[in-house]
PDB file of C-alpha atoms and ligand atoms in Angstrom:
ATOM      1  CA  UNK U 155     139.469  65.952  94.385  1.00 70.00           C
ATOM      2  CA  UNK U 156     138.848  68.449  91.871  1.00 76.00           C
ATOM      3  CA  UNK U 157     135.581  67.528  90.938  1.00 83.00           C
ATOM      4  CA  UNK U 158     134.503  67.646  95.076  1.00 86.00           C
ATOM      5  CA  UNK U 159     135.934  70.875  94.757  1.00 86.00           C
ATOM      6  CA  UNK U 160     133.594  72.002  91.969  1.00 85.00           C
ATOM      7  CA  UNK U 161     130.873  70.789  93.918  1.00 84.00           C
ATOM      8  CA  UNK U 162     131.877  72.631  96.969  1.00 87.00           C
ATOM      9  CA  UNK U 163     132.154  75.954  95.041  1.00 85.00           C
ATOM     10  CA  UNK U 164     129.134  75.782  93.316  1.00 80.00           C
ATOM     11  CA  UNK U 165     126.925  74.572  96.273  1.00 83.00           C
ATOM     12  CA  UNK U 166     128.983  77.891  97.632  1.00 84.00           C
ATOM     13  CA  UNK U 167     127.203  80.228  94.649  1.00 78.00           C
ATOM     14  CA  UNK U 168     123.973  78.742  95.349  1.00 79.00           C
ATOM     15  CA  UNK U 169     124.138  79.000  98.765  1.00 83.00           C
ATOM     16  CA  UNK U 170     125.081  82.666  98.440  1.00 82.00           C
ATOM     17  CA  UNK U 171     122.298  83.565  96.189  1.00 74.00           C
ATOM     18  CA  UNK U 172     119.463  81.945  98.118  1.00 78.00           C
ATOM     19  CA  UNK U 173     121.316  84.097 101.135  1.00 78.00           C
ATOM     20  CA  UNK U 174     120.763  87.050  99.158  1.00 76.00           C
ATOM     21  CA  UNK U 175     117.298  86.251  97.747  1.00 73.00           C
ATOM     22  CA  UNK U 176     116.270  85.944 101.697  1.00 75.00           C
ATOM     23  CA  UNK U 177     117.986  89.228 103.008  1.00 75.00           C
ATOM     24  CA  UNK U 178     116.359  90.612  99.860  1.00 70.00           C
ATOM     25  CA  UNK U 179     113.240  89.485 100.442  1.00 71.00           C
ATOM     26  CA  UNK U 180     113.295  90.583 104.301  1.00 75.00           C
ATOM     27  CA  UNK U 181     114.524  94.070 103.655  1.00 71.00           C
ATOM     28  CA  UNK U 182     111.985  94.380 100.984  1.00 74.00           C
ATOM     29  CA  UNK U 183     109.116  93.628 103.083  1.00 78.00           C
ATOM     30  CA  UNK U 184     109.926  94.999 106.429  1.00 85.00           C
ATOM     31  CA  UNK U 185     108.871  98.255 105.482  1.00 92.00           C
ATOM     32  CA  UNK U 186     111.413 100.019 107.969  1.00 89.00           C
ATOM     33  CA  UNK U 187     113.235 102.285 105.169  1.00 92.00           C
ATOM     34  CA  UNK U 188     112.039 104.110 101.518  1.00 95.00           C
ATOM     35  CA  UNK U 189     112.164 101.504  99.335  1.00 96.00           C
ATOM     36  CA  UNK U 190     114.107 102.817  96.511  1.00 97.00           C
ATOM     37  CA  UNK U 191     112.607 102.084  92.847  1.00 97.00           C
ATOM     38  CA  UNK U 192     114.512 103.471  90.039  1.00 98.00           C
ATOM     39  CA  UNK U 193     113.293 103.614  86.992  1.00 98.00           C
ATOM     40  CA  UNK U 194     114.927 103.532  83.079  1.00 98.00           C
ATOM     41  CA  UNK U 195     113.661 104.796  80.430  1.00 98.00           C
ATOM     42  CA  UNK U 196     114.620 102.333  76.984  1.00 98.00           C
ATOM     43  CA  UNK U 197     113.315 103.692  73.168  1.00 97.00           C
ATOM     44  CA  UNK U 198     112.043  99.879  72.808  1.00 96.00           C
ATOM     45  CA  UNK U 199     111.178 100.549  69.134  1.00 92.00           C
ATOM     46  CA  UNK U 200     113.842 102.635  68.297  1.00 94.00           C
ATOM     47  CA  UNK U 201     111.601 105.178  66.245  1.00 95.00           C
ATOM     48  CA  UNK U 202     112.396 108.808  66.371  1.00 95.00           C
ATOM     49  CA  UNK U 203     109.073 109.879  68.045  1.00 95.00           C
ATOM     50  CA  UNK U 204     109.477 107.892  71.041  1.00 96.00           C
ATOM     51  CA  UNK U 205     113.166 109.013  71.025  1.00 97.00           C
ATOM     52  CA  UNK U 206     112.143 112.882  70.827  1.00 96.00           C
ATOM     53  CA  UNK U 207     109.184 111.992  73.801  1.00 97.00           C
ATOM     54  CA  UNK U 208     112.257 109.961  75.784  1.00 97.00           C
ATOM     55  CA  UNK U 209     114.561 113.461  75.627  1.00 97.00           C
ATOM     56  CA  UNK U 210     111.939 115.733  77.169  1.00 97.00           C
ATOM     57  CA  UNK U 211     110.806 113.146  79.865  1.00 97.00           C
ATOM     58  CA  UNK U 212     111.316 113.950  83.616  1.00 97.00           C
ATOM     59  CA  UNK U 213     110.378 113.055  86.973  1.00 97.00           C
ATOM     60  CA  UNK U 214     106.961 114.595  86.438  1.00 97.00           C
ATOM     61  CA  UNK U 215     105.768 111.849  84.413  1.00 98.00           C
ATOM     62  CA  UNK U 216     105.777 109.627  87.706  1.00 98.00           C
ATOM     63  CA  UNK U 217     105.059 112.255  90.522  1.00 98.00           C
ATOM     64  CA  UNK U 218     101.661 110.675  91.472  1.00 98.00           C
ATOM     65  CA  UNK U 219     103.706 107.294  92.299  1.00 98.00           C
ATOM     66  CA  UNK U 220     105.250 107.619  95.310  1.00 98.00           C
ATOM     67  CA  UNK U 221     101.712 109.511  97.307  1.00 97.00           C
ATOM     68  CA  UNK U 222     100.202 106.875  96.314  1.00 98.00           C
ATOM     69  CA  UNK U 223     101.989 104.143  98.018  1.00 98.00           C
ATOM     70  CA  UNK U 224     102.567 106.645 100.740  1.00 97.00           C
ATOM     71  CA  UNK U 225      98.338 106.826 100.842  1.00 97.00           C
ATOM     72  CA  UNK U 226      97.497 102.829 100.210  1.00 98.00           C
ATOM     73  CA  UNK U 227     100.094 101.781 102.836  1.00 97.00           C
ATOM     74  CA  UNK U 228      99.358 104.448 105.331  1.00 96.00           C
ATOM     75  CA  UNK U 229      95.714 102.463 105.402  1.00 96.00           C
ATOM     76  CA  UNK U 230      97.378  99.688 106.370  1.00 97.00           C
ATOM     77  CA  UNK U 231      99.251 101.370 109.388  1.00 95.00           C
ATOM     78  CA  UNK U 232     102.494 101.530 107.749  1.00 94.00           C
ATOM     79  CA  UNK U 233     103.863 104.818 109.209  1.00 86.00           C
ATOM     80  CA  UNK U 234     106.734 105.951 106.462  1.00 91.00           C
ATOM     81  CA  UNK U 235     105.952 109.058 105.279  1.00 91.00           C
ATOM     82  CA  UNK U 236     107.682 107.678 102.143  1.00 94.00           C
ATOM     83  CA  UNK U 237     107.453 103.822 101.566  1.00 96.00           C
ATOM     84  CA  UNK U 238     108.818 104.323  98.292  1.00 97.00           C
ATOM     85  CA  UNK U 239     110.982 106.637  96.915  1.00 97.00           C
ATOM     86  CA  UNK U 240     110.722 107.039  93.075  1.00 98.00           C
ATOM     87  CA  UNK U 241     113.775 107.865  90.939  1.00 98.00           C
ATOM     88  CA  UNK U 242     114.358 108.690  87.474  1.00 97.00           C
ATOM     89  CA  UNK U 243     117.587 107.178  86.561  1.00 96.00           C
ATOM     90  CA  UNK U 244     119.286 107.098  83.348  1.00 95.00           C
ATOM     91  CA  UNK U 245     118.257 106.217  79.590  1.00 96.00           C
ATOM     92  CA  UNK U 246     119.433 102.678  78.844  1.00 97.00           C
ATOM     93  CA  UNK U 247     120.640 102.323  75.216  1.00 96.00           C
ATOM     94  CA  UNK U 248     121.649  98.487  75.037  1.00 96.00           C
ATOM     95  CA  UNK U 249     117.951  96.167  74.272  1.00 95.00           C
ATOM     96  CA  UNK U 250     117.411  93.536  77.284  1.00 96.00           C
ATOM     97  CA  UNK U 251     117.563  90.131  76.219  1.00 94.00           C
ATOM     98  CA  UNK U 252     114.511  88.619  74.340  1.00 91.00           C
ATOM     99  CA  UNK U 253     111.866  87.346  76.573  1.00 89.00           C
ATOM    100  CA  UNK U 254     111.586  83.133  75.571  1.00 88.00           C
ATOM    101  CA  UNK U 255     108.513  82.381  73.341  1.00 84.00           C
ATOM    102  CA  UNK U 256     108.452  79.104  74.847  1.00 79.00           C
ATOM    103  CA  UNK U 257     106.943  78.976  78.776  1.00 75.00           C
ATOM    104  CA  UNK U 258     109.783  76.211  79.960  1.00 85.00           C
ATOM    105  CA  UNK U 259     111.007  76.642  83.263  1.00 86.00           C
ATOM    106  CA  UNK U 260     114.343  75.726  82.191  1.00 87.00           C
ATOM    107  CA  UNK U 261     114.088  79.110  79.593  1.00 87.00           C
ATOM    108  CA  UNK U 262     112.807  80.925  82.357  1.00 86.00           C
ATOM    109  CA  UNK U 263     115.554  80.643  84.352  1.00 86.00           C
ATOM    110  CA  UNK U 264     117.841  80.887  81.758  1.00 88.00           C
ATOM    111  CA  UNK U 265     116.424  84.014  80.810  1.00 90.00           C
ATOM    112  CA  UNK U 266     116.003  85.255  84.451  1.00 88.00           C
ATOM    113  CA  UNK U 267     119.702  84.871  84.680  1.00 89.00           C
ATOM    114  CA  UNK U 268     120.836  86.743  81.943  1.00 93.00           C
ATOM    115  CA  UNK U 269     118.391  89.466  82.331  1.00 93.00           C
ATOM    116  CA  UNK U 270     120.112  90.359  85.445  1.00 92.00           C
ATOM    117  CA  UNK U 271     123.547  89.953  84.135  1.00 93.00           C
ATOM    118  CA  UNK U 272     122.382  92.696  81.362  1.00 96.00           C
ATOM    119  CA  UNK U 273     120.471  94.675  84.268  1.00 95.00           C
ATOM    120  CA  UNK U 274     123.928  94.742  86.248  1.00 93.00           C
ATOM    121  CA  UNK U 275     125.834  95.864  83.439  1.00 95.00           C
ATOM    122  CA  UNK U 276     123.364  98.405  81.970  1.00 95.00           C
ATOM    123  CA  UNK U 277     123.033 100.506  85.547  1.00 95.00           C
ATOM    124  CA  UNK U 278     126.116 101.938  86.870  1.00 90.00           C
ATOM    125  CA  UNK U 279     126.151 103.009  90.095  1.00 92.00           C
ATOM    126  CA  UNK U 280     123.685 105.824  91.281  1.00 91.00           C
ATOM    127  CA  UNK U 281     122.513 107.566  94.188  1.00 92.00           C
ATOM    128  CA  UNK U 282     120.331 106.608  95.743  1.00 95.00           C
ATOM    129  CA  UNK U 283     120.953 103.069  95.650  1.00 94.00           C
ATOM    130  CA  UNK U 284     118.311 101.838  94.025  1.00 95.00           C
ATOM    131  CA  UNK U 285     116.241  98.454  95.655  1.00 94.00           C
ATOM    132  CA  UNK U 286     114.012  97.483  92.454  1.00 96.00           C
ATOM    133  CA  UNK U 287     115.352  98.806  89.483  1.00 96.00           C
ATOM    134  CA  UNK U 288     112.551  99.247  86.688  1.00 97.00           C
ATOM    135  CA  UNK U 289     113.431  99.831  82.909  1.00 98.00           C
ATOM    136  CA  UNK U 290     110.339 101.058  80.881  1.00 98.00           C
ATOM    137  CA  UNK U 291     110.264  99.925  77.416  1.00 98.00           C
ATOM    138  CA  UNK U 292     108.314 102.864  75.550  1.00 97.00           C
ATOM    139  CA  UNK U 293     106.863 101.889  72.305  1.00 97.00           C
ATOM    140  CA  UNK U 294     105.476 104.960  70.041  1.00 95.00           C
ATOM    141  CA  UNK U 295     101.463 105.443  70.761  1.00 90.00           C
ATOM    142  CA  UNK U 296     100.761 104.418  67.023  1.00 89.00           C
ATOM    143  CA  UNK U 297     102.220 100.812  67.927  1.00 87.00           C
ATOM    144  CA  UNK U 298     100.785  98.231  65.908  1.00 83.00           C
ATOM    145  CA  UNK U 299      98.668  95.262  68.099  1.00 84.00           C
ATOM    146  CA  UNK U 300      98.976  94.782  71.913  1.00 86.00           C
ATOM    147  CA  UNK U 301     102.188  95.224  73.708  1.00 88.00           C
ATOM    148  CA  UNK U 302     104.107  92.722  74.407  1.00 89.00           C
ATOM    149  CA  UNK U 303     103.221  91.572  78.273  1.00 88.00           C
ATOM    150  CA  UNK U 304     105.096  93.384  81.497  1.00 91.00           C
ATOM    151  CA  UNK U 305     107.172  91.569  83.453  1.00 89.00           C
ATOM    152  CA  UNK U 306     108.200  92.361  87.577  1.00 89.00           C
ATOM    153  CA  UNK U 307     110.151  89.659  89.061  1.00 85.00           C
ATOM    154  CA  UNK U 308     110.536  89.302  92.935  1.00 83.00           C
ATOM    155  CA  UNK U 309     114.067  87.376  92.639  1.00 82.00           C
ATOM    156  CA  UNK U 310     116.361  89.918  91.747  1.00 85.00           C
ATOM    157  CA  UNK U 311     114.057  93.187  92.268  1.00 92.00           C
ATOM    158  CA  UNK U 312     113.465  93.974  88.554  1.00 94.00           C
ATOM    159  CA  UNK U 313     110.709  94.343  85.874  1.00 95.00           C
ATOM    160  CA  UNK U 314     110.523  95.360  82.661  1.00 96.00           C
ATOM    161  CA  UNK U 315     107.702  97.309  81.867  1.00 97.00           C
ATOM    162  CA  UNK U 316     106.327  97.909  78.543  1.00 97.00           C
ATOM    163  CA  UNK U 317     104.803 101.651  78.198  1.00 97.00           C
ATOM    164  CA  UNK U 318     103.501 104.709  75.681  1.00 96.00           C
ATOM    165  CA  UNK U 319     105.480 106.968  74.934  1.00 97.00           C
ATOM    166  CA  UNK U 320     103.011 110.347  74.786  1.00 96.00           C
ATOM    167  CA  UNK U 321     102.078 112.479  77.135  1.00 96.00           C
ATOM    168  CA  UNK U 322      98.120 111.431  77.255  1.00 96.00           C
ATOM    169  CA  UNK U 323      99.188 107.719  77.988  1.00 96.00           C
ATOM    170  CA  UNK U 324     101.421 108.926  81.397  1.00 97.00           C
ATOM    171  CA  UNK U 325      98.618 108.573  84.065  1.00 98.00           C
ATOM    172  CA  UNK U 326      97.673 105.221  82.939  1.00 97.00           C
ATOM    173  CA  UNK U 327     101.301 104.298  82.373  1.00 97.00           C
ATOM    174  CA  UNK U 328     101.843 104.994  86.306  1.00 98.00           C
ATOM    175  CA  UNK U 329      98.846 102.591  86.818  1.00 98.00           C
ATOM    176  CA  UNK U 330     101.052  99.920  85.125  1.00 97.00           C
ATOM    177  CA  UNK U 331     104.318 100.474  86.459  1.00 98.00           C
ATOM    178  CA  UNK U 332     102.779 100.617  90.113  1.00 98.00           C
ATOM    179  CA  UNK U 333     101.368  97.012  89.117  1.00 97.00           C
ATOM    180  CA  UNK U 334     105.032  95.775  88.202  1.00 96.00           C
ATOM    181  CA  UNK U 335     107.017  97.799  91.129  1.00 97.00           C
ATOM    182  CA  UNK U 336     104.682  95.347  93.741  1.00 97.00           C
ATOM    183  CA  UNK U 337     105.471  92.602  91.669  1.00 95.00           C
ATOM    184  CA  UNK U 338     109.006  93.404  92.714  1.00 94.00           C
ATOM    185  CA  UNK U 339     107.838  92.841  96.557  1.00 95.00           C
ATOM    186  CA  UNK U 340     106.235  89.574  95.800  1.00 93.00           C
ATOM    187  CA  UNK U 341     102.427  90.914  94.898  1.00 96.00           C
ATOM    188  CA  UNK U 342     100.821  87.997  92.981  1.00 97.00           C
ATOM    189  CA  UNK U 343      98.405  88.973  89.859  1.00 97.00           C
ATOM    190  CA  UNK U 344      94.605  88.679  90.807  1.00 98.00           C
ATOM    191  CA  UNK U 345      93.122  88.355  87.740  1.00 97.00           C
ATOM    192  CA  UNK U 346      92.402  85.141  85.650  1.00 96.00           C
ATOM    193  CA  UNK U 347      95.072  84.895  83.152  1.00 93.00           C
ATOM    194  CA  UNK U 348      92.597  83.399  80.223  1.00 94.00           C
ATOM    195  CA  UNK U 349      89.773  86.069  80.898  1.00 94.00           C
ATOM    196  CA  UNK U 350      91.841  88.962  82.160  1.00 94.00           C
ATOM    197  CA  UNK U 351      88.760  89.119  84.407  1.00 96.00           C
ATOM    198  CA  UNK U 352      89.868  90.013  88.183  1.00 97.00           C
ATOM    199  CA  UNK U 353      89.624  87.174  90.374  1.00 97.00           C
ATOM    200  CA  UNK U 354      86.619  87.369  93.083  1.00 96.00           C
ATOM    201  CA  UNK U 355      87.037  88.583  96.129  1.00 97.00           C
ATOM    202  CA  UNK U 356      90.964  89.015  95.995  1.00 97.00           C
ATOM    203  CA  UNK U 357      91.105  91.228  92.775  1.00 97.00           C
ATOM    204  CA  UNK U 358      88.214  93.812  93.744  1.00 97.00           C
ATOM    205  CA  UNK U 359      88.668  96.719  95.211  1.00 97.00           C
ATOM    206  CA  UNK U 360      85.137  96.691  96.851  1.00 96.00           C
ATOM    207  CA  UNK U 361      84.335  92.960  97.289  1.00 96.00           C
ATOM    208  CA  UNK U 362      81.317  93.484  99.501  1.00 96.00           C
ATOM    209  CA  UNK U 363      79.897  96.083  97.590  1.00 96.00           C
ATOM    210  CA  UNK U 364      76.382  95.102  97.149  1.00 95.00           C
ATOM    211  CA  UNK U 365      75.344  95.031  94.241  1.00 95.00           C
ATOM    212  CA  UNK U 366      78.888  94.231  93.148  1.00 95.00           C
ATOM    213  CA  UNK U 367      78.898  95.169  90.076  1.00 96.00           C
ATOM    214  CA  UNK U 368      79.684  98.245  88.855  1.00 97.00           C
ATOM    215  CA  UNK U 369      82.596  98.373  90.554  1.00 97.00           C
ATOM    216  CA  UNK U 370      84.132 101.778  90.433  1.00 96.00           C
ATOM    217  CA  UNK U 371      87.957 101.184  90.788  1.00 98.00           C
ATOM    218  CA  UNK U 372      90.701  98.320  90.355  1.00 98.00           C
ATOM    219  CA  UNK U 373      92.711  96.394  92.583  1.00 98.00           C
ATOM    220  CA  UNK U 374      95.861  97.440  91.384  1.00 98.00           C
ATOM    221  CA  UNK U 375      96.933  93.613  90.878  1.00 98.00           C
ATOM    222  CA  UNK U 376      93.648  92.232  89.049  1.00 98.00           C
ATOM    223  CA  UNK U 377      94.226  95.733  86.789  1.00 97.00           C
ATOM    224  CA  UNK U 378      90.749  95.714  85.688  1.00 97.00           C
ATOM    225  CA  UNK U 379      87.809  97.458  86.773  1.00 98.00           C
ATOM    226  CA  UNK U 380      84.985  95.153  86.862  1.00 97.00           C
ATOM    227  CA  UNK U 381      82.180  97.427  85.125  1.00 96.00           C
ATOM    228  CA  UNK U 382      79.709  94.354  85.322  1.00 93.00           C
ATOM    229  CA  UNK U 383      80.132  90.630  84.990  1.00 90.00           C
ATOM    230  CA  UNK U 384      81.696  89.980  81.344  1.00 90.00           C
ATOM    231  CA  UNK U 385      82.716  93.527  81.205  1.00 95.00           C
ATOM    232  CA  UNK U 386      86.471  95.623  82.078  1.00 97.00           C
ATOM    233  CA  UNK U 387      87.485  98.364  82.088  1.00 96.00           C
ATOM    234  CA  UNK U 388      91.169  99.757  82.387  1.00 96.00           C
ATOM    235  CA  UNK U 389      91.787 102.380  84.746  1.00 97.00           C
ATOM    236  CA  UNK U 390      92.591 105.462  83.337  1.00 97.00           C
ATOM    237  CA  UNK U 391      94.997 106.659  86.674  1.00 98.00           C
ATOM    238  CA  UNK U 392      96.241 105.295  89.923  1.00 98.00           C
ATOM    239  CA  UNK U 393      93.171 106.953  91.045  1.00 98.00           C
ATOM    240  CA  UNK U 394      90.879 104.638  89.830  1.00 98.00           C
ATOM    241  CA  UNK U 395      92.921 101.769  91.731  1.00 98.00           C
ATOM    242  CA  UNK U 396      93.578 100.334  95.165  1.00 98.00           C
ATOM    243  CA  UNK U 397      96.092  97.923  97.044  1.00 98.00           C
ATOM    244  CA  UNK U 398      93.524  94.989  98.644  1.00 97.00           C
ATOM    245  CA  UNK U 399      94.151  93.532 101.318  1.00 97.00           C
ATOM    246  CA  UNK U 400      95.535  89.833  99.995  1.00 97.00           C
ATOM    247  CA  UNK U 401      98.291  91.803  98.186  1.00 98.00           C
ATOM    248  CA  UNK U 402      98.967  94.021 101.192  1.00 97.00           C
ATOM    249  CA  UNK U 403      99.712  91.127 103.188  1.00 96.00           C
ATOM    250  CA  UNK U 404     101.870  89.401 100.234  1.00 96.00           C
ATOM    251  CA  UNK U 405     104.024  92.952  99.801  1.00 96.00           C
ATOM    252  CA  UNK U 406     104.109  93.427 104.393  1.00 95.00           C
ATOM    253  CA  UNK U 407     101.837  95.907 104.568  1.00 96.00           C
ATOM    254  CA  UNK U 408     100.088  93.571 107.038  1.00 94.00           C
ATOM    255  CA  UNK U 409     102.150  91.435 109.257  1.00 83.00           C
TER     256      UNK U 409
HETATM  257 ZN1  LIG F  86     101.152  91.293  86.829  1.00 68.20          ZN
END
């Protein structure tokens, strides 16, 4: 009896969360409202200079964000005169939890779960209500090695998103955090993950450029700019990239 019970309420839980993945999902990509991204500042390193860049930071540092979804989807008819609203929300003091070394689905999940458990606890309430809720791991511009890889998941509208902290990085940090806000609406990367080279024709921004290469910009989910074959470069500003067409029709640009 009990144990049927069990069953019952945990078929319940699931049932709710795939309910709210869906309406998620929907609301996300109809496209009818701003979507609201807030984003959180975190001193990932925990170093002074990053905490001293962190104090004077402001809304500026993201003000080319939201014309330029307002541009990219306005060429695919969507009409908003602001598809996404851009927020700066609070400084989060409390580390997310460690992203698994190990690529098991089971860890994946695991950590999925919990990373939204800490997101949920580490965002009180703000206005507006924010729809993907972004926290930007600065690291000080001196940082030793690559950073450690960005993250956007669809299910549960979140991402963390590893970042500079100095002033001279802030165009091409925008470049990155507009690759892991579309993440959030269920963009798919376009680049090969071994190469980092974008993938052909999805991840260029001119695929029937002829010659192709140089190409002159990136599509903002391959991130690379295809100078000529073997070569990248990274795009200095959101600028320099575009939203293709495959990932408009992946985010409902394009019904
Ligand atoms: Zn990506």
């Amino acid at each position: 009896m009990f144990k049927a019970l069990r069953i019952l309420i945990l078929l319940g839980i699931l049932l709710a969360v795939a309910m709210t993945t869906l309406v998620g999902r929907w609301q996300a990509q109809s496209w009818k409202r701003p979507q609201v991204v807030t984003l959180y500042p975190i001193n990932a390193s925990g170093d002074a200079a990053t905490d001293f860049y962190l104090e004077r930071l402001d809304a500026a540092a993201f003000a080319g964000l939201a014309p330029y979804f307002q541009h990219e989807a306005a060429r695919y008819g969507v009409s908003l005169s602001e598809p996404m609203r851009i927020v700066l929300g609070s400084r989060v003091r409390v580390a997310p939890p460690a992203v698994p070394r190990d690529a098991g689905p089971l860890s994946a999940i695991s950590w999925s779960l919990r990373m939204r458990w800490w997101a949920w606890r580490q965002t009180p309430p703000s206005s507006p209500v924010p729809d993907v809720k972004l926290f930007l791991m600065y690291h000080p511009p001196d940082f030793a090695g690559a950073l450690p890889h960005s993250i956007g998941l669809e299910k549960g509208r979140l991402g963390l998103v590893h970042l500079f902290a100095s002033k001279a990085q802030q165009a091409q940090n925008e470049v990155v955090i507009a690759h892991e806000a579309l993440h959030t609406f269920g963009a798919t990367d376009k680049y090969d993950p071994s190469t980092l080279a974008p993938l052909f024709p999805e991840g260029f921004a001119e695929p029937r450029q002829e010659p192709r290469y140089p190409q002159t910009a990136a599509e903002l989910m391959a991130g690379r700019i295809p100078v000529r074959e073997g070569e990248l470069r990274i795009p200095s500003a959101l600028g320099e990239t575009v939203v293709g067409p495959a990932t408009a029709v992946e985010i409902g640009w394009v019904k």
